XYZ file of C-alpha atoms in Angstrom:
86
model
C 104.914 120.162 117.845
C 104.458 116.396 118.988
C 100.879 116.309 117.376
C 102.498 117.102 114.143
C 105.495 114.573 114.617
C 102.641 111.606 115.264
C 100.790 112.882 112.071
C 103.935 112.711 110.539
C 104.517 109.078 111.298
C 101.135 108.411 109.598
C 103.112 109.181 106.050
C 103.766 106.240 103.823
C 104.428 107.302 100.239
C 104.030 110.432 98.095
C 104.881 111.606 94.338
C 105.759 115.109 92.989
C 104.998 114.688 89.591
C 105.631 118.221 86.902
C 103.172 118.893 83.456
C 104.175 121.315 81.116
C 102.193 122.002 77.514
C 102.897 122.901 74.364
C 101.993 126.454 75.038
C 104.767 126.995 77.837
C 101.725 126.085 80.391
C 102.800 124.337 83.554
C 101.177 122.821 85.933
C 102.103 119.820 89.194
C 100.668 117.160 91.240
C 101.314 116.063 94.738
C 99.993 113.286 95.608
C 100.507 111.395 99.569
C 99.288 108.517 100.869
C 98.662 108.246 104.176
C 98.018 105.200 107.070
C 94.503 107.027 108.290
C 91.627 108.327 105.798
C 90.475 110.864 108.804
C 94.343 112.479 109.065
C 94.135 112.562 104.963
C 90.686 114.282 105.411
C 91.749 116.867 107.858
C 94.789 117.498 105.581
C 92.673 118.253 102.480
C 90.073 120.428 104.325
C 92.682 122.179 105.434
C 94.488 122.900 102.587
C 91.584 123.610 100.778
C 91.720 126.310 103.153
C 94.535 127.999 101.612
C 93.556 131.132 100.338
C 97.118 132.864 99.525
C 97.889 130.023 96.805
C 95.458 128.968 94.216
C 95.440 125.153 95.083
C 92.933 122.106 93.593
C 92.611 119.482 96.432
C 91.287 116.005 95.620
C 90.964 112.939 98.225
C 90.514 109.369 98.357
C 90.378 107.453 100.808
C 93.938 108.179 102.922
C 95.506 109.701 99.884
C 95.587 113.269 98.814
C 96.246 114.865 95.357
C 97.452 119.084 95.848
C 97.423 120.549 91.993
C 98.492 124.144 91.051
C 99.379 126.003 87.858
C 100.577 128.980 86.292
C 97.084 129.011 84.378
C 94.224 127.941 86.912
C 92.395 127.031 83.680
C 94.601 123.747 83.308
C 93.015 122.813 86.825
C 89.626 122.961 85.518
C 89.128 119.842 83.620
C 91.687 117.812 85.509
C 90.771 114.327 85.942
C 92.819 112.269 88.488
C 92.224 108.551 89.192
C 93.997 107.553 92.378
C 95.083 103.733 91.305
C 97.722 105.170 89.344
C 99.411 106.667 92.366
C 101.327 102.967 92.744
């Protein structure tokens, strides 16, 4: 739709970025940065949303960090600091 083509053009960087442990564990992190902190917002509210994946959502500011894992334990003590997204 056109309101999802101007979001679109709101997009300025992202990184896919792919954990795995020493116990065969694996886990990723998407993070994207975006031009508008209230577009990043909707985004994370409604991906929080999700209920047929297990997803962790973090925000700050205009960027937004999606996690997931084969073991939703790895999630729980996740820390993520959003200056290292450069």
């Amino acid at each position: 739709s056109e309101k999802h083509w101007r979001n679109a053009q709101h997009w300025r960087q992202d990184s896919l970025t792919l954990f795995s442990g020493p116990n065969g564990e694996t886990a990723v992190s998407y993070r994207v940065r975006f031009d508008d902190e209230d577009l990043a917002r909707q985004l994370a509210v409604a991906l929080r949303n999700v209920t047929e994946r297990s997803l962790t959502v973090h925000r700050s500011g205009a960027e937004i960090e999606i996690l997931a894992a084969d073991d939703p334990s790895v999630l729980v003590d996740w820390k993520t600091d959003p200056k290292n997204c450069e």
